[in-house]
Amino acid sequence: MFETRQKKIKVRKPKPLNKERLEFLALRYITRYAATRGMLGRTLQRHIDKAAYADKELDKNMAVQWKEAILNRYEEKNWINDGDLTKRYIEHAQHSGLSKQKMQQKLMSKGVDKNLIQEKMIEAVDESSFDEMDLKSAQIFAKKKSLGIYRKNKDADPKKELAKMCRAGFSFETARKALNAEIDED
């Protein structure tokens, strides 16, 4: 008969967690990614949970205090700044064709406070209104996805295009205006 051979999988034990190790992990994370307080906090908490599972003697409450001290210190040094990251993200998202609703959802998933998001959106809008900002983003989205006046296939179903715009987070009125817009001469 046949004999099966199973490979032995080596499971690495996580390194013991102490204050210096947690500091190292935080520094490594923020040098790689533009992080918010929430993102860095979740990452450090994951490391704490993993270390606590492997080492039953680890004082989890003490590790959480270390994490909070690191987060506070990094905010004081401006290494993590939710306001700046939010402002940059909103500016990028406007030019990428994301809806206002989608921007809010993505930023909230990164751990940014809803009031801060609203404040930065108001700053980004300048003289125009939220509706105008959303309409410009919808037009960019329509152009990127070849919808409405930008469609390549002239037999496409306008209802499906409208549904695609609404699933992307644009309101019905905004999506309808973007799909029926005139081609700019820019």
Short mmCIF file of N, CA and C in Angstrom, two decimals:
data_model
loop_
_atom_site.label_atom_id
_atom_site.label_comp_id
_atom_site.label_asym_id
_atom_site.label_seq_id
_atom_site.Cartn_x
_atom_site.Cartn_y
_atom_site.Cartn_z
N MET A 1 0.83 -1.19 0.00
CA MET A 1 0.00 0.00 0.00
C MET A 1 0.87 1.25 0.00
N PHE A 2 0.18 2.36 -0.06
CA PHE A 2 0.89 3.64 -0.12
C PHE A 2 1.16 4.17 1.28
N GLU A 3 2.29 4.77 1.39
CA GLU A 3 2.67 5.36 2.66
C GLU A 3 2.65 6.88 2.48
N THR A 4 2.02 7.55 3.37
CA THR A 4 1.98 9.02 3.26
C THR A 4 3.05 9.63 4.15
N ARG A 5 3.65 10.61 3.63
CA ARG A 5 4.65 11.34 4.39
C ARG A 5 4.11 12.74 4.66
N GLN A 6 4.10 13.07 5.88
CA GLN A 6 3.65 14.41 6.24
C GLN A 6 4.86 15.26 6.60
N LYS A 7 4.87 16.44 6.05
CA LYS A 7 5.95 17.35 6.37
C LYS A 7 5.71 17.93 7.76
N LYS A 8 6.78 18.03 8.49
CA LYS A 8 6.67 18.68 9.79
C LYS A 8 6.80 20.18 9.57
N ILE A 9 5.80 20.87 10.01
CA ILE A 9 5.78 22.32 9.86
C ILE A 9 6.33 22.95 11.13
N LYS A 10 7.33 23.77 10.94
CA LYS A 10 7.90 24.45 12.10
C LYS A 10 7.06 25.69 12.38
N VAL A 11 6.61 25.79 13.59
CA VAL A 11 5.86 26.95 14.01
C VAL A 11 6.78 27.82 14.84
N ARG A 12 7.01 29.03 14.36
CA ARG A 12 7.90 29.92 15.09
C ARG A 12 7.18 30.51 16.29
N LYS A 13 7.86 30.46 17.40
CA LYS A 13 7.33 31.12 18.58
C LYS A 13 7.63 32.60 18.46
N PRO A 14 6.68 33.42 18.78
CA PRO A 14 6.96 34.85 18.72
C PRO A 14 8.01 35.23 19.77
N LYS A 15 8.76 36.25 19.44
CA LYS A 15 9.77 36.71 20.39
C LYS A 15 9.07 37.26 21.62
N PRO A 16 9.69 37.13 22.77
CA PRO A 16 9.06 37.65 23.98
C PRO A 16 8.81 39.16 23.86
N LEU A 17 7.67 39.57 24.32
CA LEU A 17 7.28 40.97 24.17
C LEU A 17 7.67 41.76 25.41
N ASN A 18 8.40 42.83 25.18
CA ASN A 18 8.69 43.77 26.24
C ASN A 18 8.53 45.17 25.65
N LYS A 19 8.79 46.17 26.47
CA LYS A 19 8.58 47.55 26.03
C LYS A 19 9.44 47.90 24.81
N GLU A 20 10.69 47.47 24.80
CA GLU A 20 11.60 47.77 23.70
C GLU A 20 11.15 47.09 22.41
N ARG A 21 10.70 45.85 22.53
CA ARG A 21 10.24 45.10 21.36
C ARG A 21 8.99 45.77 20.75
N LEU A 22 8.08 46.20 21.61
CA LEU A 22 6.87 46.87 21.14
C LEU A 22 7.23 48.20 20.46
N GLU A 23 8.20 48.91 21.00
CA GLU A 23 8.68 50.15 20.40
C GLU A 23 9.27 49.88 19.01
N PHE A 24 10.06 48.81 18.91
CA PHE A 24 10.66 48.42 17.63
C PHE A 24 9.58 48.11 16.61
N LEU A 25 8.56 47.36 17.02
CA LEU A 25 7.48 47.01 16.09
C LEU A 25 6.72 48.26 15.62
N ALA A 26 6.51 49.21 16.52
CA ALA A 26 5.81 50.45 16.17
C ALA A 26 6.63 51.26 15.18
N LEU A 27 7.93 51.39 15.44
CA LEU A 27 8.80 52.14 14.53
C LEU A 27 8.86 51.50 13.15
N ARG A 28 8.95 50.18 13.14
CA ARG A 28 9.01 49.47 11.86
C ARG A 28 7.73 49.72 11.06
N TYR A 29 6.59 49.73 11.75
CA TYR A 29 5.31 49.94 11.06
C TYR A 29 5.20 51.34 10.49
N ILE A 30 5.54 52.36 11.27
CA ILE A 30 5.33 53.73 10.77
C ILE A 30 6.38 54.13 9.73
N THR A 31 7.51 53.43 9.69
CA THR A 31 8.46 53.73 8.62
C THR A 31 8.02 53.13 7.29
N ARG A 32 7.19 52.12 7.35
CA ARG A 32 6.70 51.48 6.13
C ARG A 32 5.41 52.09 5.60
N TYR A 33 4.54 52.52 6.51
CA TYR A 33 3.20 52.95 6.11
C TYR A 33 2.87 54.32 6.69
N ALA A 34 2.05 55.07 5.97
CA ALA A 34 1.47 56.29 6.52
C ALA A 34 0.32 55.83 7.40
N ALA A 35 0.48 55.97 8.69
CA ALA A 35 -0.45 55.35 9.62
C ALA A 35 -1.23 56.38 10.43
N THR A 36 -2.45 56.00 10.77
CA THR A 36 -3.24 56.77 11.72
C THR A 36 -3.04 56.15 13.10
N ARG A 37 -3.53 56.84 14.11
CA ARG A 37 -3.44 56.31 15.47
C ARG A 37 -4.17 54.97 15.57
N GLY A 38 -5.31 54.89 14.92
CA GLY A 38 -6.10 53.66 14.97
C GLY A 38 -5.40 52.49 14.29
N MET A 39 -4.78 52.75 13.15
CA MET A 39 -4.08 51.68 12.43
C MET A 39 -2.89 51.15 13.24
N LEU A 40 -2.09 52.07 13.79
CA LEU A 40 -0.94 51.65 14.58
C LEU A 40 -1.39 50.95 15.85
N GLY A 41 -2.44 51.46 16.46
CA GLY A 41 -2.97 50.83 17.68
C GLY A 41 -3.45 49.41 17.44
N ARG A 42 -4.16 49.20 16.32
CA ARG A 42 -4.63 47.84 15.99
C ARG A 42 -3.47 46.90 15.73
N THR A 43 -2.44 47.40 15.04
CA THR A 43 -1.28 46.57 14.74
C THR A 43 -0.55 46.16 16.01
N LEU A 44 -0.33 47.12 16.89
CA LEU A 44 0.35 46.81 18.15
C LEU A 44 -0.50 45.88 19.01
N GLN A 45 -1.80 46.07 19.00
CA GLN A 45 -2.69 45.19 19.78
C GLN A 45 -2.64 43.76 19.25
N ARG A 46 -2.52 43.60 17.94
CA ARG A 46 -2.39 42.27 17.37
C ARG A 46 -1.11 41.59 17.86
N HIS A 47 -0.01 42.35 17.91
CA HIS A 47 1.25 41.80 18.42
C HIS A 47 1.12 41.43 19.91
N ILE A 48 0.43 42.27 20.67
CA ILE A 48 0.23 41.99 22.09
C ILE A 48 -0.58 40.72 22.28
N ASP A 49 -1.66 40.59 21.52
CA ASP A 49 -2.52 39.41 21.63
C ASP A 49 -1.77 38.13 21.25
N LYS A 50 -0.98 38.20 20.19
CA LYS A 50 -0.21 37.04 19.75
C LYS A 50 0.82 36.64 20.81
N ALA A 51 1.49 37.63 21.40
CA ALA A 51 2.49 37.35 22.42
C ALA A 51 1.83 36.82 23.69
N ALA A 52 0.66 37.34 24.04
CA ALA A 52 -0.05 36.88 25.24
C ALA A 52 -0.54 35.45 25.08
N TYR A 53 -0.89 35.07 23.87
CA TYR A 53 -1.33 33.70 23.62
C TYR A 53 -0.16 32.73 23.77
N ALA A 54 1.01 33.14 23.29
CA ALA A 54 2.19 32.27 23.36
C ALA A 54 2.81 32.26 24.75
N ASP A 55 2.80 33.39 25.43
CA ASP A 55 3.41 33.51 26.75
C ASP A 55 2.33 33.86 27.76
N LYS A 56 1.90 32.89 28.51
CA LYS A 56 0.80 33.08 29.47
C LYS A 56 1.20 33.99 30.63
N GLU A 57 2.49 34.20 30.82
CA GLU A 57 2.95 35.01 31.94
C GLU A 57 3.00 36.50 31.59
N LEU A 58 2.76 36.85 30.34
CA LEU A 58 2.79 38.26 29.93
C LEU A 58 1.62 39.00 30.55
N ASP A 59 1.91 40.12 31.18
CA ASP A 59 0.88 40.97 31.76
C ASP A 59 0.28 41.83 30.64
N LYS A 60 -0.89 41.44 30.19
CA LYS A 60 -1.51 42.09 29.04
C LYS A 60 -1.86 43.55 29.34
N ASN A 61 -2.28 43.82 30.57
CA ASN A 61 -2.63 45.20 30.93
C ASN A 61 -1.41 46.12 30.86
N MET A 62 -0.26 45.61 31.28
CA MET A 62 0.96 46.39 31.22
C MET A 62 1.34 46.65 29.76
N ALA A 63 1.18 45.64 28.91
CA ALA A 63 1.50 45.79 27.49
C ALA A 63 0.58 46.83 26.84
N VAL A 64 -0.69 46.86 27.23
CA VAL A 64 -1.62 47.85 26.69
C VAL A 64 -1.21 49.26 27.15
N GLN A 65 -0.72 49.38 28.36
CA GLN A 65 -0.22 50.68 28.83
C GLN A 65 1.00 51.12 28.01
N TRP A 66 1.89 50.18 27.70
CA TRP A 66 3.04 50.49 26.84
C TRP A 66 2.56 50.99 25.48
N LYS A 67 1.56 50.29 24.95
CA LYS A 67 1.02 50.66 23.63
C LYS A 67 0.46 52.09 23.67
N GLU A 68 -0.32 52.42 24.69
CA GLU A 68 -0.90 53.76 24.79
C GLU A 68 0.18 54.82 24.95
N ALA A 69 1.23 54.51 25.71
CA ALA A 69 2.33 55.46 25.88
C ALA A 69 3.04 55.70 24.54
N ILE A 70 3.24 54.65 23.79
CA ILE A 70 3.89 54.78 22.47
C ILE A 70 3.01 55.62 21.55
N LEU A 71 1.72 55.35 21.51
CA LEU A 71 0.81 56.10 20.65
C LEU A 71 0.79 57.58 21.02
N ASN A 72 0.74 57.88 22.32
CA ASN A 72 0.73 59.27 22.76
C ASN A 72 2.03 59.98 22.40
N ARG A 73 3.15 59.31 22.61
CA ARG A 73 4.45 59.90 22.30
C ARG A 73 4.60 60.16 20.80
N TYR A 74 4.14 59.22 19.97
CA TYR A 74 4.25 59.39 18.52
C TYR A 74 3.35 60.52 18.02
N GLU A 75 2.21 60.71 18.67
CA GLU A 75 1.35 61.83 18.30
C GLU A 75 1.99 63.16 18.69
N GLU A 76 2.62 63.20 19.85
CA GLU A 76 3.31 64.43 20.28
C GLU A 76 4.44 64.78 19.32
N LYS A 77 5.16 63.76 18.85
CA LYS A 77 6.27 63.98 17.91
C LYS A 77 5.77 64.20 16.48
N ASN A 78 4.47 64.06 16.27
CA ASN A 78 3.83 64.23 14.96
C ASN A 78 4.26 63.14 13.98
N TRP A 79 4.61 61.98 14.46
CA TRP A 79 4.95 60.85 13.61
C TRP A 79 3.68 60.19 13.09
N ILE A 80 2.64 60.23 13.88
CA ILE A 80 1.32 59.81 13.40
C ILE A 80 0.40 61.02 13.57
N ASN A 81 -0.24 61.42 12.48
CA ASN A 81 -1.08 62.59 12.50
C ASN A 81 -2.32 62.30 11.67
N ASP A 82 -3.41 62.06 12.35
CA ASP A 82 -4.65 61.71 11.66
C ASP A 82 -5.15 62.85 10.77
N GLY A 83 -4.97 64.09 11.20
CA GLY A 83 -5.45 65.24 10.42
C GLY A 83 -4.75 65.38 9.08
N ASP A 84 -3.43 65.29 9.10
CA ASP A 84 -2.68 65.42 7.84
C ASP A 84 -2.97 64.27 6.89
N LEU A 85 -3.00 63.06 7.44
CA LEU A 85 -3.27 61.89 6.60
C LEU A 85 -4.67 61.98 5.99
N THR A 86 -5.64 62.44 6.78
CA THR A 86 -7.01 62.58 6.28
C THR A 86 -7.07 63.61 5.17
N LYS A 87 -6.40 64.73 5.36
CA LYS A 87 -6.41 65.79 4.34
C LYS A 87 -5.79 65.29 3.03
N ARG A 88 -4.65 64.61 3.12
CA ARG A 88 -3.99 64.09 1.92
C ARG A 88 -4.86 63.03 1.24
N TYR A 89 -5.50 62.18 2.04
CA TYR A 89 -6.34 61.13 1.47
C TYR A 89 -7.53 61.73 0.72
N ILE A 90 -8.15 62.74 1.30
CA ILE A 90 -9.31 63.36 0.67
C ILE A 90 -8.92 64.02 -0.65
N GLU A 91 -7.78 64.72 -0.66
CA GLU A 91 -7.32 65.36 -1.90
C GLU A 91 -7.05 64.32 -2.98
N HIS A 92 -6.41 63.22 -2.60
CA HIS A 92 -6.14 62.15 -3.56
C HIS A 92 -7.43 61.50 -4.04
N ALA A 93 -8.36 61.26 -3.12
CA ALA A 93 -9.60 60.58 -3.47
C ALA A 93 -10.47 61.42 -4.40
N GLN A 94 -10.43 62.74 -4.24
CA GLN A 94 -11.21 63.61 -5.12
C GLN A 94 -10.74 63.47 -6.56
N HIS A 95 -9.44 63.39 -6.75
CA HIS A 95 -8.89 63.28 -8.10
C HIS A 95 -8.96 61.86 -8.65
N SER A 96 -9.27 60.90 -7.77
CA SER A 96 -9.37 59.51 -8.20
C SER A 96 -10.79 59.10 -8.54
N GLY A 97 -11.77 59.95 -8.20
CA GLY A 97 -13.14 59.64 -8.54
C GLY A 97 -13.88 58.89 -7.45
N LEU A 98 -13.46 59.02 -6.19
CA LEU A 98 -14.18 58.38 -5.09
C LEU A 98 -15.30 59.30 -4.61
N SER A 99 -16.41 58.72 -4.22
CA SER A 99 -17.52 59.51 -3.71
C SER A 99 -17.23 59.94 -2.28
N LYS A 100 -17.96 60.94 -1.83
CA LYS A 100 -17.82 61.44 -0.46
C LYS A 100 -18.09 60.33 0.55
N GLN A 101 -19.10 59.54 0.27
CA GLN A 101 -19.47 58.43 1.16
C GLN A 101 -18.35 57.38 1.23
N LYS A 102 -17.77 57.05 0.08
CA LYS A 102 -16.69 56.06 0.04
C LYS A 102 -15.46 56.57 0.78
N MET A 103 -15.17 57.88 0.63
CA MET A 103 -14.04 58.46 1.36
C MET A 103 -14.24 58.32 2.86
N GLN A 104 -15.44 58.64 3.34
CA GLN A 104 -15.73 58.54 4.76
C GLN A 104 -15.58 57.11 5.26
N GLN A 105 -16.09 56.17 4.51
CA GLN A 105 -16.01 54.77 4.92
C GLN A 105 -14.57 54.29 5.01
N LYS A 106 -13.76 54.62 4.01
CA LYS A 106 -12.37 54.18 4.01
C LYS A 106 -11.60 54.81 5.16
N LEU A 107 -11.81 56.10 5.40
CA LEU A 107 -11.09 56.77 6.48
C LEU A 107 -11.54 56.25 7.85
N MET A 108 -12.83 55.96 8.00
CA MET A 108 -13.30 55.41 9.27
C MET A 108 -12.74 54.02 9.50
N SER A 109 -12.55 53.25 8.43
CA SER A 109 -11.95 51.92 8.59
C SER A 109 -10.48 52.02 9.00
N LYS A 110 -9.85 53.17 8.71
CA LYS A 110 -8.46 53.39 9.12
C LYS A 110 -8.38 53.93 10.55
N GLY A 111 -9.52 54.15 11.18
CA GLY A 111 -9.54 54.58 12.58
C GLY A 111 -9.60 56.08 12.77
N VAL A 112 -9.98 56.82 11.75
CA VAL A 112 -10.08 58.28 11.86
C VAL A 112 -11.47 58.64 12.38
N ASP A 113 -11.52 59.60 13.29
CA ASP A 113 -12.77 60.05 13.89
C ASP A 113 -13.66 60.72 12.84
N LYS A 114 -14.96 60.47 12.93
CA LYS A 114 -15.91 60.99 11.95
C LYS A 114 -15.94 62.52 11.94
N ASN A 115 -15.82 63.15 13.11
CA ASN A 115 -15.83 64.61 13.18
C ASN A 115 -14.59 65.20 12.48
N LEU A 116 -13.45 64.54 12.64
CA LEU A 116 -12.23 64.99 11.97
C LEU A 116 -12.37 64.86 10.45
N ILE A 117 -13.01 63.79 10.01
CA ILE A 117 -13.23 63.60 8.57
C ILE A 117 -14.11 64.74 8.02
N GLN A 118 -15.19 65.05 8.73
CA GLN A 118 -16.08 66.14 8.30
C GLN A 118 -15.34 67.47 8.24
N GLU A 119 -14.52 67.73 9.27
CA GLU A 119 -13.76 68.98 9.33
C GLU A 119 -12.80 69.10 8.15
N LYS A 120 -12.09 68.02 7.84
CA LYS A 120 -11.12 68.05 6.73
C LYS A 120 -11.81 68.11 5.38
N MET A 121 -13.00 67.53 5.27
CA MET A 121 -13.76 67.62 4.02
C MET A 121 -14.21 69.06 3.77
N ILE A 122 -14.62 69.73 4.84
CA ILE A 122 -15.04 71.12 4.70
C ILE A 122 -13.86 71.98 4.25
N GLU A 123 -12.67 71.71 4.81
CA GLU A 123 -11.46 72.44 4.40
C GLU A 123 -11.13 72.17 2.93
N ALA A 124 -11.31 70.94 2.49
CA ALA A 124 -10.94 70.55 1.13
C ALA A 124 -11.89 71.10 0.08
N VAL A 125 -13.12 71.36 0.46
CA VAL A 125 -14.13 71.80 -0.49
C VAL A 125 -13.86 73.24 -0.95
N ASP A 126 -13.30 74.07 -0.11
CA ASP A 126 -13.03 75.49 -0.39
C ASP A 126 -14.33 76.24 -0.69
N GLU A 127 -14.45 76.81 -1.89
CA GLU A 127 -15.62 77.63 -2.21
C GLU A 127 -16.79 76.80 -2.73
N SER A 128 -16.51 75.66 -3.30
CA SER A 128 -17.60 74.85 -3.86
C SER A 128 -18.32 74.09 -2.75
N SER A 129 -19.44 73.50 -3.09
CA SER A 129 -20.21 72.75 -2.11
C SER A 129 -19.87 71.27 -2.20
N PHE A 130 -20.39 70.49 -1.25
CA PHE A 130 -20.16 69.05 -1.27
C PHE A 130 -20.76 68.42 -2.52
N ASP A 131 -21.90 68.97 -2.97
CA ASP A 131 -22.54 68.42 -4.17
C ASP A 131 -21.65 68.62 -5.40
N GLU A 132 -21.02 69.79 -5.50
CA GLU A 132 -20.13 70.05 -6.63
C GLU A 132 -18.90 69.14 -6.57
N MET A 133 -18.37 68.95 -5.36
CA MET A 133 -17.21 68.07 -5.19
C MET A 133 -17.57 66.65 -5.60
N ASP A 134 -18.75 66.21 -5.16
CA ASP A 134 -19.20 64.85 -5.49
C ASP A 134 -19.46 64.71 -6.99
N LEU A 135 -19.99 65.76 -7.63
CA LEU A 135 -20.26 65.72 -9.07
C LEU A 135 -18.95 65.62 -9.86
N LYS A 136 -17.93 66.38 -9.45
CA LYS A 136 -16.64 66.29 -10.13
C LYS A 136 -16.05 64.89 -9.98
N SER A 137 -16.15 64.33 -8.77
CA SER A 137 -15.65 62.97 -8.55
C SER A 137 -16.44 61.96 -9.39
N ALA A 138 -17.75 62.16 -9.50
CA ALA A 138 -18.58 61.26 -10.29
C ALA A 138 -18.21 61.32 -11.76
N GLN A 139 -17.89 62.51 -12.25
CA GLN A 139 -17.48 62.64 -13.65
C GLN A 139 -16.14 61.95 -13.89
N ILE A 140 -15.24 62.06 -12.93
CA ILE A 140 -13.95 61.36 -13.04
C ILE A 140 -14.17 59.86 -13.04
N PHE A 141 -15.06 59.40 -12.15
CA PHE A 141 -15.37 57.97 -12.07
C PHE A 141 -15.97 57.47 -13.38
N ALA A 142 -16.90 58.25 -13.94
CA ALA A 142 -17.54 57.87 -15.20
C ALA A 142 -16.51 57.79 -16.34
N LYS A 143 -15.58 58.71 -16.35
CA LYS A 143 -14.55 58.71 -17.39
C LYS A 143 -13.64 57.50 -17.24
N LYS A 144 -13.25 57.18 -15.98
CA LYS A 144 -12.35 56.04 -15.74
C LYS A 144 -13.01 54.71 -16.11
N LYS A 145 -14.32 54.61 -15.85
CA LYS A 145 -15.04 53.36 -16.09
C LYS A 145 -15.75 53.34 -17.44
N SER A 146 -15.55 54.36 -18.26
CA SER A 146 -16.17 54.46 -19.58
C SER A 146 -17.69 54.36 -19.49
N LEU A 147 -18.27 55.25 -18.73
CA LEU A 147 -19.72 55.27 -18.55
C LEU A 147 -20.29 56.56 -19.14
N GLY A 148 -21.57 56.54 -19.45
CA GLY A 148 -22.26 57.73 -19.93
C GLY A 148 -21.70 58.23 -21.24
N ILE A 149 -21.33 59.49 -21.29
CA ILE A 149 -20.81 60.08 -22.53
C ILE A 149 -19.44 59.53 -22.90
N TYR A 150 -18.79 58.86 -21.98
CA TYR A 150 -17.46 58.30 -22.25
C TYR A 150 -17.49 56.83 -22.68
N ARG A 151 -18.70 56.27 -22.81
CA ARG A 151 -18.79 54.83 -23.10
C ARG A 151 -18.28 54.52 -24.50
N LYS A 152 -17.64 53.37 -24.58
CA LYS A 152 -17.11 52.91 -25.87
C LYS A 152 -18.17 52.15 -26.64
N ASN A 153 -18.95 51.35 -25.91
CA ASN A 153 -20.02 50.56 -26.51
C ASN A 153 -21.30 51.38 -26.46
N LYS A 154 -21.77 51.85 -27.59
CA LYS A 154 -22.93 52.73 -27.63
C LYS A 154 -24.24 52.01 -27.31
N ASP A 155 -24.21 50.67 -27.27
CA ASP A 155 -25.42 49.90 -26.98
C ASP A 155 -25.53 49.56 -25.49
N ALA A 156 -24.69 50.14 -24.63
CA ALA A 156 -24.70 49.82 -23.20
C ALA A 156 -26.00 50.28 -22.56
N ASP A 157 -26.40 49.57 -21.50
CA ASP A 157 -27.64 49.87 -20.80
C ASP A 157 -27.41 51.02 -19.81
N PRO A 158 -28.08 52.14 -19.99
CA PRO A 158 -27.89 53.28 -19.08
C PRO A 158 -28.30 52.98 -17.65
N LYS A 159 -29.28 52.09 -17.47
CA LYS A 159 -29.71 51.73 -16.11
C LYS A 159 -28.60 51.00 -15.37
N LYS A 160 -27.88 50.15 -16.08
CA LYS A 160 -26.76 49.43 -15.46
C LYS A 160 -25.63 50.39 -15.10
N GLU A 161 -25.40 51.36 -15.96
CA GLU A 161 -24.37 52.35 -15.68
C GLU A 161 -24.73 53.18 -14.45
N LEU A 162 -26.00 53.55 -14.38
CA LEU A 162 -26.49 54.31 -13.23
C LEU A 162 -26.36 53.49 -11.94
N ALA A 163 -26.67 52.20 -12.03
CA ALA A 163 -26.54 51.33 -10.87
C ALA A 163 -25.09 51.21 -10.43
N LYS A 164 -24.18 51.16 -11.39
CA LYS A 164 -22.75 51.07 -11.07
C LYS A 164 -22.29 52.33 -10.34
N MET A 165 -22.76 53.46 -10.77
CA MET A 165 -22.41 54.72 -10.11
C MET A 165 -22.98 54.76 -8.68
N CYS A 166 -24.20 54.29 -8.51
CA CYS A 166 -24.81 54.29 -7.18
C CYS A 166 -24.10 53.31 -6.24
N ARG A 167 -23.65 52.17 -6.77
CA ARG A 167 -22.90 51.21 -5.94
C ARG A 167 -21.54 51.78 -5.53
N ALA A 168 -21.03 52.71 -6.33
CA ALA A 168 -19.75 53.34 -6.01
C ALA A 168 -19.92 54.42 -4.93
N GLY A 169 -21.16 54.68 -4.51
CA GLY A 169 -21.39 55.60 -3.40
C GLY A 169 -21.93 56.95 -3.80
N PHE A 170 -22.22 57.16 -5.07
CA PHE A 170 -22.76 58.44 -5.51
C PHE A 170 -24.28 58.42 -5.37
N SER A 171 -24.86 59.57 -5.06
CA SER A 171 -26.31 59.65 -4.96
C SER A 171 -26.92 59.49 -6.34
N PHE A 172 -28.21 59.19 -6.40
CA PHE A 172 -28.90 58.98 -7.66
C PHE A 172 -28.81 60.23 -8.54
N GLU A 173 -29.08 61.40 -7.93
CA GLU A 173 -29.06 62.65 -8.69
C GLU A 173 -27.66 62.96 -9.22
N THR A 174 -26.65 62.76 -8.38
CA THR A 174 -25.27 63.03 -8.80
C THR A 174 -24.87 62.11 -9.93
N ALA A 175 -25.21 60.83 -9.80
CA ALA A 175 -24.86 59.85 -10.84
C ALA A 175 -25.56 60.19 -12.15
N ARG A 176 -26.84 60.58 -12.07
CA ARG A 176 -27.59 60.93 -13.27
C ARG A 176 -26.99 62.15 -13.96
N LYS A 177 -26.59 63.17 -13.17
CA LYS A 177 -25.98 64.37 -13.74
C LYS A 177 -24.63 64.04 -14.39
N ALA A 178 -23.84 63.19 -13.73
CA ALA A 178 -22.51 62.85 -14.26
C ALA A 178 -22.62 62.06 -15.56
N LEU A 179 -23.62 61.20 -15.68
CA LEU A 179 -23.77 60.39 -16.88
C LEU A 179 -24.31 61.20 -18.06
N ASN A 180 -25.05 62.26 -17.78
CA ASN A 180 -25.63 63.08 -18.85
C ASN A 180 -24.85 64.37 -19.08
N ALA A 181 -23.69 64.53 -18.49
CA ALA A 181 -22.91 65.77 -18.58
C ALA A 181 -22.37 65.99 -19.98
N GLU A 182 -22.14 67.26 -20.28
CA GLU A 182 -21.53 67.64 -21.55
C GLU A 182 -20.03 67.41 -21.48
N ILE A 183 -19.41 67.12 -22.59
CA ILE A 183 -17.96 66.92 -22.64
C ILE A 183 -17.29 68.29 -22.54
N ASP A 184 -16.37 68.39 -21.57
CA ASP A 184 -15.64 69.65 -21.39
C ASP A 184 -14.61 69.79 -22.51
N GLU A 185 -14.33 71.01 -22.85
CA GLU A 185 -13.37 71.30 -23.91
C GLU A 185 -11.94 71.41 -23.39
N ASP A 186 -11.72 71.07 -22.09
CA ASP A 186 -10.40 71.21 -21.48
C ASP A 186 -9.45 70.33 -22.18
#
